[in-house]
Short mmCIF file of C-alpha atoms in Angstrom, two decimals:
data_model
loop_
_atom_site.label_atom_id
_atom_site.label_comp_id
_atom_site.label_asym_id
_atom_site.label_seq_id
_atom_site.Cartn_x
_atom_site.Cartn_y
_atom_site.Cartn_z
CA MET A 1 0.11 0.62 -0.07
CA ILE A 2 0.80 4.16 1.49
CA TYR A 3 6.21 0.49 -4.82
CA LEU A 4 3.14 1.09 1.03
CA HIS A 5 6.14 -1.60 0.99
CA PRO A 6 4.64 -2.32 4.56
CA GLN A 7 6.22 -4.70 6.94
CA PRO A 8 5.39 -8.93 5.90
CA ALA A 9 1.90 -8.95 7.62
CA PRO A 10 2.37 -12.36 8.86
CA GLY A 11 6.18 -13.69 6.50
CA SER A 12 9.58 -21.96 -3.28
CA GLU A 13 10.53 -25.28 -2.59
CA SER A 14 9.69 -28.34 -4.50
CA LEU A 15 7.51 -31.20 -3.58
CA THR A 16 9.17 -34.78 -4.00
CA VAL A 17 6.73 -37.75 -3.35
CA PRO A 18 8.04 -40.16 -1.41
CA GLY A 19 9.27 -42.75 -3.75
CA SER A 20 8.43 -40.84 -6.95
CA ARG A 21 10.88 -41.67 -10.37
CA CYS A 22 11.69 -38.47 -12.16
CA LEU A 23 10.62 -40.33 -16.17
CA GLY A 24 12.07 -36.62 -18.03
CA PRO A 25 15.44 -36.31 -18.61
CA GLY A 26 18.07 -36.86 -16.04
CA PRO A 27 18.89 -33.63 -14.43
CA ARG A 28 21.67 -32.64 -16.39
CA SER A 29 19.93 -32.37 -19.82
CA GLY A 30 16.90 -30.14 -17.24
CA ALA A 31 19.57 -27.99 -16.43
CA MET A 32 20.78 -27.29 -19.19
CA PHE A 33 16.70 -26.77 -20.75
CA HIS A 34 16.12 -24.54 -17.95
CA GLU A 35 19.21 -22.60 -19.02
CA ALA A 36 17.91 -22.60 -22.28
CA TRP A 37 14.74 -21.27 -21.81
CA SER A 38 15.48 -18.82 -18.95
CA TYR A 39 17.65 -17.51 -21.69
CA LEU A 40 15.12 -17.82 -24.09
CA LEU A 41 12.86 -15.71 -22.32
CA TYR A 42 15.89 -12.71 -21.65
CA LEU A 43 16.29 -12.51 -25.43
CA TYR A 44 12.73 -11.87 -25.73
CA THR A 45 12.53 -9.34 -22.82
CA VAL A 46 15.14 -7.68 -24.66
CA VAL A 47 13.73 -7.47 -28.45
CA HIS A 48 10.67 -6.79 -26.79
CA GLN A 49 11.82 -3.40 -24.94
CA ALA A 50 13.44 -2.11 -27.78
CA VAL A 51 10.69 -2.86 -30.39
CA VAL A 52 7.69 -1.75 -27.69
CA PRO A 53 9.54 0.42 -25.20
CA CYS A 54 8.30 0.24 -21.36
CA ALA A 55 6.03 2.93 -20.40
CA ARG A 56 7.83 5.79 -17.89
CA GLN A 57 6.61 5.67 -14.46
CA GLN A 58 6.04 8.70 -12.16
CA GLU A 59 7.10 8.88 -9.14
CA LEU A 60 5.50 10.44 -6.50
CA LEU A 61 7.90 12.72 -4.10
CA VAL A 62 6.70 12.24 -0.91
CA LYS A 63 8.35 15.99 -0.43
CA THR A 64 6.39 17.33 -2.35
CA ILE A 65 3.25 15.81 -2.35
CA ASP A 66 -0.11 16.69 -0.62
CA HIS A 67 0.25 14.37 1.72
CA GLN A 68 -3.21 14.85 2.90
CA GLN A 69 -4.77 12.99 -0.43
CA TYR A 70 -3.35 9.95 0.24
CA LEU A 71 -5.16 9.72 3.89
CA GLY A 72 -7.63 7.57 4.39
CA LYS A 73 -8.49 3.27 3.00
CA TRP A 74 -6.90 1.76 0.38
CA TYR A 75 -7.43 -1.77 -0.95
CA PHE A 76 -5.00 -3.97 -1.90
CA LYS A 77 -5.08 -4.90 -5.19
CA ALA A 78 -1.24 -7.14 -6.37
CA ALA A 79 2.34 -7.43 -6.30
CA VAL A 80 4.50 -8.08 -8.34
CA SER A 81 8.44 -9.03 -8.28
CA HIS A 82 10.84 -10.26 -9.99
CA ARG A 83 11.08 -13.47 -7.78
CA GLU A 84 8.65 -15.44 -5.99
CA ALA A 85 10.17 -14.91 -2.71
CA ASP A 86 9.75 -11.17 -2.64
CA ILE A 87 5.44 -11.66 -2.90
CA GLN A 88 4.75 -15.11 -1.08
CA MET A 89 3.33 -13.81 2.17
CA PHE A 90 0.98 -12.49 0.10
CA LYS A 91 -1.09 -15.70 -1.12
CA ALA A 92 -1.80 -16.31 2.43
CA PHE A 93 -4.47 -13.20 2.08
CA ASP A 94 -8.09 -13.15 1.19
CA ASN A 95 -8.10 -9.23 0.76
CA ILE A 96 -6.58 -6.38 2.34
CA VAL A 97 -7.47 -3.36 3.89
CA PHE A 98 -5.15 -0.49 4.63
CA THR A 99 -5.68 2.91 6.25
CA ILE A 100 -3.38 5.52 6.46
CA GLU A 101 -3.52 8.00 9.04
CA GLU A 102 -1.68 11.60 10.06
CA LYS A 103 0.12 11.59 13.02
CA ASN A 104 2.21 14.80 13.04
CA ASN A 105 3.42 16.57 9.91
CA ASP A 106 6.63 14.03 9.62
CA THR A 107 5.13 11.09 10.33
CA LEU A 108 2.24 8.60 8.54
CA LEU A 109 0.96 5.44 10.74
CA LEU A 110 -0.17 2.63 8.32
CA THR A 111 -2.72 0.14 9.99
CA GLY A 112 -3.15 -3.18 7.84
CA ASN A 113 -6.67 -5.50 8.45
CA MET A 114 -6.01 -8.61 7.03
CA ARG A 115 -8.30 -11.76 5.85
CA MET A 116 -6.99 -14.69 6.31
CA GLY A 117 -8.99 -17.82 5.91
CA ASP A 118 -11.60 -16.87 8.82
CA ASP A 119 -9.17 -14.43 10.87
CA CYS A 120 -8.84 -11.05 10.92
CA ILE A 121 -5.29 -10.10 10.80
CA THR A 122 -4.18 -6.11 12.20
CA GLN A 123 -1.09 -5.20 11.84
CA LYS A 124 1.16 -1.08 12.34
CA TRP A 125 3.09 0.35 10.28
CA THR A 126 5.29 3.98 11.21
CA TYR A 127 6.34 5.89 8.17
CA ARG A 128 8.32 9.34 9.17
CA LEU A 129 8.81 11.22 6.15
CA GLN A 130 12.79 12.90 6.94
CA PRO A 131 13.85 16.60 5.13
CA GLY A 132 16.59 15.38 2.00
CA ARG A 133 14.76 12.29 1.04
CA ASP A 134 12.21 11.17 -1.20
CA ASP A 135 11.06 8.57 0.20
CA MET A 136 9.62 7.07 3.57
CA VAL A 137 11.13 5.58 6.18
CA LEU A 138 10.08 2.96 8.31
CA GLU A 139 10.39 2.50 11.87
CA GLY A 140 12.63 -0.15 12.84
CA ARG A 141 13.62 -0.84 8.89
CA PRO A 142 16.46 2.21 8.35
CA GLN A 143 17.40 0.24 5.32
CA ARG A 144 14.62 -0.31 3.52
CA ARG A 145 13.45 2.19 1.10
CA ASN A 146 9.68 3.33 0.34
CA LEU A 147 8.75 5.07 -2.19
CA LEU A 148 5.22 5.98 -3.98
CA TRP A 149 4.28 5.69 -7.45
CA SER A 150 1.51 7.10 -9.55
CA GLY A 151 -1.40 5.23 -10.68
CA ALA A 152 -1.00 5.10 -14.53
CA TRP A 153 0.90 2.33 -14.23
CA ALA A 154 -2.37 0.92 -13.74
CA ASP A 155 -3.55 3.08 -15.76
CA CYS A 156 -5.53 4.02 -13.05
CA SER A 157 -6.37 8.20 -11.26
CA ASP A 158 -7.97 6.39 -8.15
CA CYS A 159 -4.55 3.88 -7.44
CA ILE A 160 -1.50 3.97 -5.93
CA VAL A 161 1.82 1.96 -6.16
CA PHE A 162 4.07 1.38 -3.09
CA GLN A 163 7.30 -0.05 -3.85
CA GLU A 164 9.76 -1.91 -1.19
CA VAL A 165 13.25 -1.98 -1.98
CA GLU A 166 15.85 -3.14 0.51
CA PRO A 167 19.82 -3.18 -0.66
CA PRO A 168 21.67 -6.25 -1.00
CA LEU A 169 22.48 -8.40 2.37
CA ARG A 170 26.31 -9.03 1.18
CA ASP A 171 28.44 -6.18 -0.79
CA THR A 172 29.03 -9.49 -3.18
CA ASP A 173 25.05 -9.68 -3.84
CA ALA A 174 24.65 -8.75 -7.19
CA GLU A 175 20.89 -7.70 -6.71
CA ASP A 176 18.36 -6.29 -3.82
CA SER A 177 17.54 -8.70 -0.95
CA LEU A 178 13.56 -6.84 -1.23
CA SER A 179 12.07 -5.21 -4.90
CA ARG A 180 8.77 -5.52 -4.66
CA GLN A 181 5.93 -2.93 -5.84
CA MET A 182 2.55 -3.85 -4.69
CA LEU A 183 -0.66 -2.00 -6.34
CA TYR A 184 -3.36 0.18 -3.63
CA ALA A 185 -6.96 1.49 -5.40
CA ARG A 186 -9.59 3.61 -3.29
CA ARG A 187 -12.24 0.78 -3.74
CA SER A 188 -12.57 -2.97 -3.51
CA ASP A 189 -14.39 -3.28 -7.24
CA THR A 190 -12.05 -1.75 -9.54
CA ASP A 191 -11.77 -3.08 -12.92
CA SER A 192 -9.02 -5.82 -13.16
CA GLU A 193 -8.44 -4.88 -16.58
CA MET A 194 -6.60 -1.50 -13.76
CA VAL A 195 -4.65 -5.16 -12.39
CA THR A 196 -4.30 -5.99 -15.82
CA THR A 197 -2.33 -2.87 -17.10
CA PHE A 198 -0.75 -2.86 -14.21
CA LEU A 199 0.98 -6.76 -14.66
CA LYS A 200 1.55 -5.63 -17.78
CA SER A 201 3.83 -2.35 -17.14
CA SER A 202 5.83 -4.25 -14.12
CA ALA A 203 6.56 -7.38 -16.45
CA CYS A 204 7.82 -4.83 -18.99
CA TYR A 205 10.39 -3.67 -16.52
CA GLY A 206 10.81 -7.60 -15.19
CA SER A 207 8.76 -7.63 -13.10
CA THR A 208 6.75 -11.08 -14.55
CA ALA A 209 6.35 -12.61 -10.89
CA SER A 210 2.53 -11.77 -9.64
CA VAL A 211 0.14 -12.16 -6.75
CA THR A 212 -3.52 -11.13 -6.91
CA LEU A 213 -5.55 -11.19 -4.15
CA PRO A 214 -9.26 -13.27 -4.51
CA GLN A 215 -11.80 -11.21 -2.49
CA GLU A 216 -14.23 -14.11 -2.08
CA LYS A 217 -14.55 -13.12 1.89
CA ALA A 218 -15.40 -10.13 3.73
CA PHE A 219 -13.76 -7.33 4.55
CA CYS A 220 -11.83 -7.17 7.99
CA LEU A 221 -12.46 -3.06 8.67
#
């Protein structure tokens, strides 16, 4: 919600059936296939972006925007990342509603009401706005960057995208230890085409792992 990098509400491995036998290619040939497939996907992405450039997204700099217009309720619609692990935790929920309140001029309180099965889970996060920074600082996780983006990412004027990014755990790591974007809408019944647009726009930038919530149960309001 407030692409908010809300702190995980509650938190892929393959399953092996005992006694089962692999009837397909051996480990080496399987690995070669996956390497070749990954390379083909990479080439496709490069060629596709060269022919159809990704739409440029608009970041909302927290030090310049009117915070009042972003207060109130936001409904979680989808989350994306370039890897499944960063968005896995969202799969446990049926629906999520966030409420943003302003505690003072430089502090925002985010309350998440999350439906997991028949249970409602409530969690709170405090974000601070610091001079000279374009992002928000999550209390207890100062290393995390929390960025806001325009709903144009999803072709939705009544939406925002909240991004959470954490640096690599080790100096030798080549990528961030966390990187995900979450789409939030003012209404729970927004057009599904908006979510589709968000997923397509994100995939263009390499975030092909995604989660959308079923919203089959009552919201925890």
